[in-house]
PDB file of C-alpha atoms in Angstrom:
ATOM      1  CA  ALA N  23     111.986 122.160  86.678  1.00 57.00           C
ATOM      2  CA  GLN N  24     114.683 124.655  86.335  1.00 59.00           C
ATOM      3  CA  LYS N  25     115.105 125.752  82.829  1.00 91.00           C
ATOM      4  CA  ILE N  26     118.271 128.098  82.983  1.00 95.00           C
ATOM      5  CA  THR N  27     121.227 126.537  85.283  1.00 96.00           C
ATOM      6  CA  GLN N  28     124.088 129.403  85.707  1.00 96.00           C
ATOM      7  CA  THR N  29     126.259 127.032  87.563  1.00 95.00           C
ATOM      8  CA  GLN N  30     128.891 129.275  89.118  1.00 94.00           C
ATOM      9  CA  PRO N  31     127.423 131.301  92.280  1.00 92.00           C
ATOM     10  CA  GLY N  32     130.712 133.842  92.053  1.00 94.00           C
ATOM     11  CA  MET N  33     133.415 133.612  89.656  1.00 94.00           C
ATOM     12  CA  PHE N  34     137.231 135.824  90.209  1.00 96.00           C
ATOM     13  CA  VAL N  35     139.033 137.023  87.444  1.00 97.00           C
ATOM     14  CA  GLN N  36     142.372 139.236  86.860  1.00 97.00           C
ATOM     15  CA  GLU N  37     141.367 142.594  85.478  1.00 97.00           C
ATOM     16  CA  LYS N  38     142.440 142.494  81.914  1.00 97.00           C
ATOM     17  CA  GLU N  39     142.101 138.718  81.536  1.00 97.00           C
ATOM     18  CA  ALA N  40     138.829 137.293  79.756  1.00 97.00           C
ATOM     19  CA  VAL N  41     136.392 135.121  81.745  1.00 97.00           C
ATOM     20  CA  THR N  42     133.338 132.966  81.035  1.00 98.00           C
ATOM     21  CA  LEU N  43     129.950 132.856  82.613  1.00 98.00           C
ATOM     22  CA  ASP N  44     128.292 129.747  82.034  1.00 98.00           C
ATOM     23  CA  CYS N  45     124.367 128.938  81.407  1.00 98.00           C
ATOM     24  CA  THR N  46     122.784 126.328  80.059  1.00 97.00           C
ATOM     25  CA  TYR N  47     119.386 125.600  79.567  1.00 96.00           C
ATOM     26  CA  ASP N  48     116.544 123.539  78.726  1.00 95.00           C
ATOM     27  CA  THR N  49     113.804 124.089  76.523  1.00 91.00           C
ATOM     28  CA  SER N  50     111.476 121.396  73.869  1.00 89.00           C
ATOM     29  CA  ASP N  51     111.156 124.817  71.798  1.00 88.00           C
ATOM     30  CA  PRO N  52     113.186 125.029  68.692  1.00 89.00           C
ATOM     31  CA  SER N  53     112.687 128.998  68.701  1.00 89.00           C
ATOM     32  CA  TYR N  54     113.404 130.646  71.697  1.00 90.00           C
ATOM     33  CA  GLY N  55     116.081 133.444  72.442  1.00 91.00           C
ATOM     34  CA  LEU N  56     118.591 133.976  74.954  1.00 94.00           C
ATOM     35  CA  PHE N  57     119.762 136.763  76.363  1.00 94.00           C
ATOM     36  CA  TRP N  58     122.154 138.689  79.690  1.00 97.00           C
ATOM     37  CA  TYR N  59     121.915 141.172  81.563  1.00 97.00           C
ATOM     38  CA  LYS N  60     124.600 142.665  84.192  1.00 97.00           C
ATOM     39  CA  GLN N  61     123.226 144.315  87.192  1.00 96.00           C
ATOM     40  CA  PRO N  62     126.260 145.983  88.801  1.00 96.00           C
ATOM     41  CA  SER N  63     125.815 146.867  92.922  1.00 93.00           C
ATOM     42  CA  SER N  64     123.464 149.744  91.980  1.00 91.00           C
ATOM     43  CA  GLY N  65     120.315 147.505  91.114  1.00 90.00           C
ATOM     44  CA  GLU N  66     119.797 148.297  87.774  1.00 91.00           C
ATOM     45  CA  MET N  67     118.941 145.225  84.839  1.00 93.00           C
ATOM     46  CA  ILE N  68     121.322 146.329  81.839  1.00 94.00           C
ATOM     47  CA  PHE N  69     121.598 143.805  79.020  1.00 94.00           C
ATOM     48  CA  LEU N  70     123.885 143.108  77.416  1.00 96.00           C
ATOM     49  CA  ILE N  71     124.094 140.147  74.250  1.00 96.00           C
ATOM     50  CA  TYR N  72     121.053 138.393  72.689  1.00 94.00           C
ATOM     51  CA  GLN N  73     120.816 135.467  70.898  1.00 94.00           C
ATOM     52  CA  GLY N  74     118.015 133.766  68.678  1.00 92.00           C
ATOM     53  CA  SER N  75     118.057 129.701  68.390  1.00 93.00           C
ATOM     54  CA  TYR N  76     118.092 130.196  64.792  1.00 92.00           C
ATOM     55  CA  ASP N  77     121.155 132.403  64.599  1.00 91.00           C
ATOM     56  CA  GLN N  78     123.829 130.969  62.508  1.00 89.00           C
ATOM     57  CA  GLN N  79     126.838 132.602  64.055  1.00 94.00           C
ATOM     58  CA  ASN N  80     127.544 133.486  67.760  1.00 95.00           C
ATOM     59  CA  ALA N  81     126.347 136.634  68.777  1.00 95.00           C
ATOM     60  CA  THR N  82     129.158 139.432  69.773  1.00 96.00           C
ATOM     61  CA  GLU N  83     128.680 143.235  71.136  1.00 96.00           C
ATOM     62  CA  GLY N  84     132.230 144.817  71.870  1.00 97.00           C
ATOM     63  CA  ARG N  85     133.656 142.923  74.603  1.00 97.00           C
ATOM     64  CA  TYR N  86     130.531 140.426  75.088  1.00 98.00           C
ATOM     65  CA  SER N  87     130.454 137.303  73.084  1.00 97.00           C
ATOM     66  CA  LEU N  88     128.267 134.356  73.158  1.00 97.00           C
ATOM     67  CA  ASN N  89     129.606 130.999  73.005  1.00 96.00           C
ATOM     68  CA  PHE N  90     126.193 129.106  71.931  1.00 96.00           C
ATOM     69  CA  GLN N  91     126.890 125.575  71.524  1.00 96.00           C
ATOM     70  CA  LYS N  92     123.097 124.435  70.359  1.00 94.00           C
ATOM     71  CA  ALA N  93     122.943 120.906  70.851  1.00 94.00           C
ATOM     72  CA  ARG N  94     124.780 120.898  74.558  1.00 95.00           C
ATOM     73  CA  LYS N  95     121.897 123.465  74.977  1.00 96.00           C
ATOM     74  CA  SER N  96     124.791 126.338  76.190  1.00 97.00           C
ATOM     75  CA  ALA N  97     125.121 130.043  76.407  1.00 97.00           C
ATOM     76  CA  ASN N  98     127.873 130.882  78.068  1.00 98.00           C
ATOM     77  CA  LEU N  99     128.944 134.821  77.861  1.00 98.00           C
ATOM     78  CA  VAL N 100     132.126 135.564  77.527  1.00 98.00           C
ATOM     79  CA  ILE N 101     133.863 138.830  78.578  1.00 98.00           C
ATOM     80  CA  SER N 102     137.266 139.946  77.424  1.00 96.00           C
ATOM     81  CA  ALA N 103     139.753 141.927  78.381  1.00 96.00           C
ATOM     82  CA  SER N 104     138.346 142.261  82.232  1.00 97.00           C
ATOM     83  CA  GLN N 105     137.699 146.220  83.426  1.00 97.00           C
ATOM     84  CA  LEU N 106     137.017 146.837  87.226  1.00 97.00           C
ATOM     85  CA  GLY N 107     133.493 147.792  86.176  1.00 96.00           C
ATOM     86  CA  ASP N 108     132.526 144.815  85.339  1.00 98.00           C
ATOM     87  CA  SER N 109     132.317 143.811  88.524  1.00 98.00           C
ATOM     88  CA  ALA N 110     128.435 142.638  89.068  1.00 97.00           C
ATOM     89  CA  MET N 111     125.991 139.720  88.818  1.00 96.00           C
ATOM     90  CA  TYR N 112     125.340 138.552  85.595  1.00 97.00           C
ATOM     91  CA  PHE N 113     122.106 136.893  84.710  1.00 97.00           C
ATOM     92  CA  CYS N 114     120.915 134.058  81.841  1.00 97.00           C
ATOM     93  CA  ALA N 115     117.254 134.125  80.184  1.00 95.00           C
ATOM     94  CA  MET N 116     115.083 132.879  77.790  1.00 93.00           C
ATOM     95  CA  ARG N 117     112.706 133.532  76.430  1.00 88.00           C
ATOM     96  CA  GLU N 118     110.319 130.420  74.478  1.00 83.00           C
ATOM     97  CA  ALA N 119     108.592 131.674  71.107  1.00 75.00           C
ATOM     98  CA  PHE N 120     105.294 129.379  71.951  1.00 64.00           C
ATOM     99  CA  ASN N 121     105.344 131.708  75.514  1.00 64.00           C
ATOM    100  CA  ASN N 122     106.678 134.798  74.740  1.00 68.00           C
ATOM    101  CA  ARG N 123     105.072 136.525  77.878  1.00 69.00           C
ATOM    102  CA  LYS N 124     108.163 135.895  80.046  1.00 78.00           C
ATOM    103  CA  LEU N 125     111.916 135.481  80.556  1.00 85.00           C
ATOM    104  CA  ILE N 126     112.711 132.589  82.224  1.00 90.00           C
ATOM    105  CA  TRP N 127     115.967 133.291  84.894  1.00 93.00           C
ATOM    106  CA  GLY N 128     118.794 131.548  86.217  1.00 94.00           C
ATOM    107  CA  LEU N 129     119.912 132.614  89.455  1.00 94.00           C
ATOM    108  CA  GLY N 130     123.129 134.940  88.550  1.00 95.00           C
ATOM    109  CA  THR N 131     127.122 134.781  88.918  1.00 97.00           C
ATOM    110  CA  SER N 132     128.687 137.703  90.886  1.00 96.00           C
ATOM    111  CA  LEU N 133     131.669 137.916  88.737  1.00 98.00           C
ATOM    112  CA  ALA N 134     134.473 140.762  90.757  1.00 97.00           C
ATOM    113  CA  VAL N 135     137.641 141.476  88.818  1.00 97.00           C
ATOM    114  CA  ASN N 136     140.509 142.115  90.840  1.00 95.00           C
ATOM    115  CA  PRO N 137     142.786 144.995  89.892  1.00 94.00           C
TER     116      PRO N 137
ATOM    117  CA  GLU A  25     116.325 159.040  75.641  1.00 83.00           C
ATOM    118  CA  ALA A  26     114.930 155.640  75.446  1.00 82.00           C
ATOM    119  CA  GLN A  27     113.600 154.889  78.607  1.00 93.00           C
ATOM    120  CA  VAL A  28     111.395 152.909  81.360  1.00 96.00           C
ATOM    121  CA  THR A  29     111.215 154.971  84.599  1.00 96.00           C
ATOM    122  CA  GLN A  30     109.987 153.645  87.593  1.00 96.00           C
ATOM    123  CA  ASN A  31     109.174 155.865  90.953  1.00 97.00           C
ATOM    124  CA  PRO A  32     110.050 155.865  93.776  1.00 97.00           C
ATOM    125  CA  ARG A  33     114.206 154.113  93.922  1.00 95.00           C
ATOM    126  CA  TYR A  34     113.549 153.479  97.521  1.00 96.00           C
ATOM    127  CA  LEU A  35     110.283 152.624  99.540  1.00 97.00           C
ATOM    128  CA  ILE A  36     109.903 151.916 103.277  1.00 97.00           C
ATOM    129  CA  THR A  37     106.106 151.231 105.117  1.00 96.00           C
ATOM    130  CA  VAL A  38     104.454 149.537 106.914  1.00 96.00           C
ATOM    131  CA  THR A  39     102.622 146.690 106.785  1.00 97.00           C
ATOM    132  CA  GLY A  40      99.384 147.015 105.225  1.00 96.00           C
ATOM    133  CA  LYS A  41      99.572 150.406 104.139  1.00 97.00           C
ATOM    134  CA  LYS A  42      98.553 150.516 100.277  1.00 97.00           C
ATOM    135  CA  LEU A  43     100.960 151.613  98.017  1.00 97.00           C
ATOM    136  CA  THR A  44     101.702 152.328  94.149  1.00 98.00           C
ATOM    137  CA  VAL A  45     105.029 151.938  92.861  1.00 98.00           C
ATOM    138  CA  THR A  46     104.564 153.750  89.209  1.00 98.00           C
ATOM    139  CA  CYS A  47     105.986 152.876  85.914  1.00 98.00           C
ATOM    140  CA  SER A  48     106.074 154.644  82.742  1.00 98.00           C
ATOM    141  CA  GLN A  49     107.865 153.971  79.390  1.00 97.00           C
ATOM    142  CA  ASN A  50     108.500 155.712  76.431  1.00 96.00           C
ATOM    143  CA  MET A  51     109.112 153.967  74.024  1.00 94.00           C
ATOM    144  CA  ASN A  52     105.704 152.681  72.328  1.00 94.00           C
ATOM    145  CA  HIS A  53     105.970 148.655  73.644  1.00 93.00           C
ATOM    146  CA  GLU A  54     102.956 146.689  73.783  1.00 91.00           C
ATOM    147  CA  TYR A  55     104.281 144.324  76.541  1.00 92.00           C
ATOM    148  CA  MET A  56     105.235 145.300  79.949  1.00 94.00           C
ATOM    149  CA  SER A  57     106.050 143.538  83.086  1.00 95.00           C
ATOM    150  CA  TRP A  58     106.424 143.349  86.729  1.00 97.00           C
ATOM    151  CA  TYR A  59     109.440 141.560  88.627  1.00 96.00           C
ATOM    152  CA  ARG A  60     110.648 140.522  91.695  1.00 97.00           C
ATOM    153  CA  GLN A  61     114.196 139.829  93.105  1.00 96.00           C
ATOM    154  CA  ASP A  62     114.585 138.100  95.793  1.00 94.00           C
ATOM    155  CA  PRO A  63     118.078 136.678  96.942  1.00 89.00           C
ATOM    156  CA  GLY A  64     118.946 132.817  96.069  1.00 86.00           C
ATOM    157  CA  LEU A  65     115.147 133.170  94.158  1.00 89.00           C
ATOM    158  CA  GLY A  66     115.997 134.842  91.044  1.00 88.00           C
ATOM    159  CA  LEU A  67     113.553 137.246  89.260  1.00 93.00           C
ATOM    160  CA  ARG A  68     110.052 136.017  89.525  1.00 93.00           C
ATOM    161  CA  GLN A  69     107.398 137.933  87.100  1.00 93.00           C
ATOM    162  CA  ILE A  70     104.021 139.184  89.237  1.00 96.00           C
ATOM    163  CA  TYR A  71     102.266 140.305  86.329  1.00 96.00           C
ATOM    164  CA  TYR A  72     101.773 141.297  82.749  1.00 94.00           C
ATOM    165  CA  SER A  73     100.811 143.251  80.111  1.00 94.00           C
ATOM    166  CA  MET A  74     100.109 142.090  75.892  1.00 90.00           C
ATOM    167  CA  ASN A  75      98.197 145.754  75.605  1.00 91.00           C
ATOM    168  CA  VAL A  76      96.251 148.348  76.639  1.00 94.00           C
ATOM    169  CA  GLU A  77      93.475 147.131  78.850  1.00 93.00           C
ATOM    170  CA  VAL A  78      95.225 143.542  79.274  1.00 92.00           C
ATOM    171  CA  THR A  79      96.296 142.062  81.774  1.00 95.00           C
ATOM    172  CA  ASP A  80      97.376 138.723  83.397  1.00 93.00           C
ATOM    173  CA  LYS A  81      99.097 136.811  85.889  1.00 94.00           C
ATOM    174  CA  GLY A  82     102.555 135.690  86.291  1.00 92.00           C
ATOM    175  CA  ASP A  83     104.459 133.213  88.771  1.00 91.00           C
ATOM    176  CA  VAL A  84     103.700 135.456  92.086  1.00 96.00           C
ATOM    177  CA  PRO A  85     100.829 136.984  91.452  1.00 97.00           C
ATOM    178  CA  GLU A  86      99.338 136.955  95.294  1.00 97.00           C
ATOM    179  CA  GLY A  87      98.390 140.447  96.857  1.00 97.00           C
ATOM    180  CA  TYR A  88      99.274 142.558  93.955  1.00 98.00           C
ATOM    181  CA  LYS A  89      97.435 144.732  91.464  1.00 98.00           C
ATOM    182  CA  VAL A  90      98.298 146.072  87.875  1.00 98.00           C
ATOM    183  CA  SER A  91      96.277 148.401  85.971  1.00 96.00           C
ATOM    184  CA  ARG A  92      97.186 149.492  82.093  1.00 97.00           C
ATOM    185  CA  LYS A  93      94.873 151.993  81.388  1.00 97.00           C
ATOM    186  CA  GLU A  94      97.361 153.919  78.694  1.00 96.00           C
ATOM    187  CA  LYS A  95     100.027 152.155  76.945  1.00 96.00           C
ATOM    188  CA  ARG A  96     103.086 154.164  78.722  1.00 97.00           C
ATOM    189  CA  ASN A  97     102.174 153.176  82.134  1.00 98.00           C
ATOM    190  CA  PHE A  98     101.926 149.885  84.302  1.00 98.00           C
ATOM    191  CA  PRO A  99     101.844 150.491  88.124  1.00 98.00           C
ATOM    192  CA  LEU A 100     102.209 148.036  90.528  1.00 98.00           C
ATOM    193  CA  ILE A 101      99.574 148.142  93.898  1.00 98.00           C
ATOM    194  CA  LEU A 102     100.313 146.912  96.848  1.00 97.00           C
ATOM    195  CA  GLU A 103      96.823 146.839  98.738  1.00 96.00           C
ATOM    196  CA  SER A 104      97.766 146.068 101.902  1.00 97.00           C
ATOM    197  CA  PRO A 105     101.656 144.838 101.658  1.00 97.00           C
ATOM    198  CA  SER A 106     102.640 142.446 104.174  1.00 97.00           C
ATOM    199  CA  PRO A 107     106.872 141.645 105.227  1.00 97.00           C
ATOM    200  CA  ASN A 108     107.053 139.394 102.516  1.00 97.00           C
ATOM    201  CA  GLN A 109     106.264 141.815 100.047  1.00 98.00           C
ATOM    202  CA  THR A 110     109.483 143.365 101.227  1.00 98.00           C
ATOM    203  CA  SER A 111     111.768 143.029  97.747  1.00 97.00           C
ATOM    204  CA  LEU A 112     113.418 144.123  94.589  1.00 96.00           C
ATOM    205  CA  TYR A 113     110.877 145.192  92.154  1.00 98.00           C
ATOM    206  CA  PHE A 114     111.776 146.016  88.559  1.00 97.00           C
ATOM    207  CA  CYS A 115     109.545 147.468  85.910  1.00 97.00           C
ATOM    208  CA  ALA A 116     110.095 146.056  81.901  1.00 95.00           C
ATOM    209  CA  SER A 117     109.232 146.494  78.998  1.00 94.00           C
ATOM    210  CA  GLY A 118     109.625 145.473  75.060  1.00 90.00           C
ATOM    211  CA  GLN A 119     107.971 144.709  72.048  1.00 86.00           C
ATOM    212  CA  GLY A 120     108.248 141.480  69.912  1.00 79.00           C
ATOM    213  CA  ASN A 121     111.723 139.650  70.559  1.00 76.00           C
ATOM    214  CA  SER A 122     113.652 142.216  71.553  1.00 82.00           C
ATOM    215  CA  PRO A 123     115.830 142.083  74.560  1.00 86.00           C
ATOM    216  CA  LEU A 124     113.233 143.812  77.456  1.00 89.00           C
ATOM    217  CA  HIS A 125     114.122 147.654  78.334  1.00 92.00           C
ATOM    218  CA  PHE A 126     114.329 147.368  82.346  1.00 94.00           C
ATOM    219  CA  GLY A 127     113.570 150.453  85.129  1.00 95.00           C
ATOM    220  CA  ASN A 128     116.863 151.428  87.694  1.00 94.00           C
ATOM    221  CA  GLY A 129     114.386 149.324  90.283  1.00 95.00           C
ATOM    222  CA  THR A 130     112.198 149.992  93.367  1.00 97.00           C
ATOM    223  CA  ARG A 131     113.675 148.808  96.532  1.00 96.00           C
ATOM    224  CA  LEU A 132     110.502 148.203  99.095  1.00 98.00           C
ATOM    225  CA  THR A 133     111.119 147.370 102.638  1.00 98.00           C
ATOM    226  CA  VAL A 134     108.159 146.465 105.002  1.00 97.00           C
ATOM    227  CA  THR A 135     107.868 146.348 108.353  1.00 96.00           C
TER     228      THR A 135
END
């Protein structure tokens, strides 16, 4: 069963606008971590933001914030003031405490920022 | 600079010709892992290592070997590559609950 679901294969956003990329997850482990990575066309995997299941506040890193709704099991990435360089694939991933040997990945969302 | 270094970035080879993709990290991380990325399948774990001389299979280990003789190095070995191993490969390292650091990827084509 897929544990990370990213329902938006592709998204468009106008430059300078905000965009939300969806991620829902499924786990029975009360302790877990959620990650977002960016993969530009050059291929490298860039860490963006992390949210722990016990964190009281939503994570923020510069223009990136994570809208963490634990009861709904969602961890959406919000990018504010989109830039052309934000055009990339975005992956949501989860690591469960009971099996912290690997990340479970979503299939990604392709974001295109239009000038 | 903290980094994970993978080599080569691009590799084209023929079926059956043994190859090694190297991975090295300078962060003294205990955990290292190899992933492959394929369209529509996302990232899948091949092998991982929790420490020196400790390696274990991930989700798709068939056709691959790894070794962890030193903490910093975690090479991926394809003894007899086949076309279905054409993929984008990533090495990653981490410590505790911190995010994984990824190498820049190796794009392998097996003809």
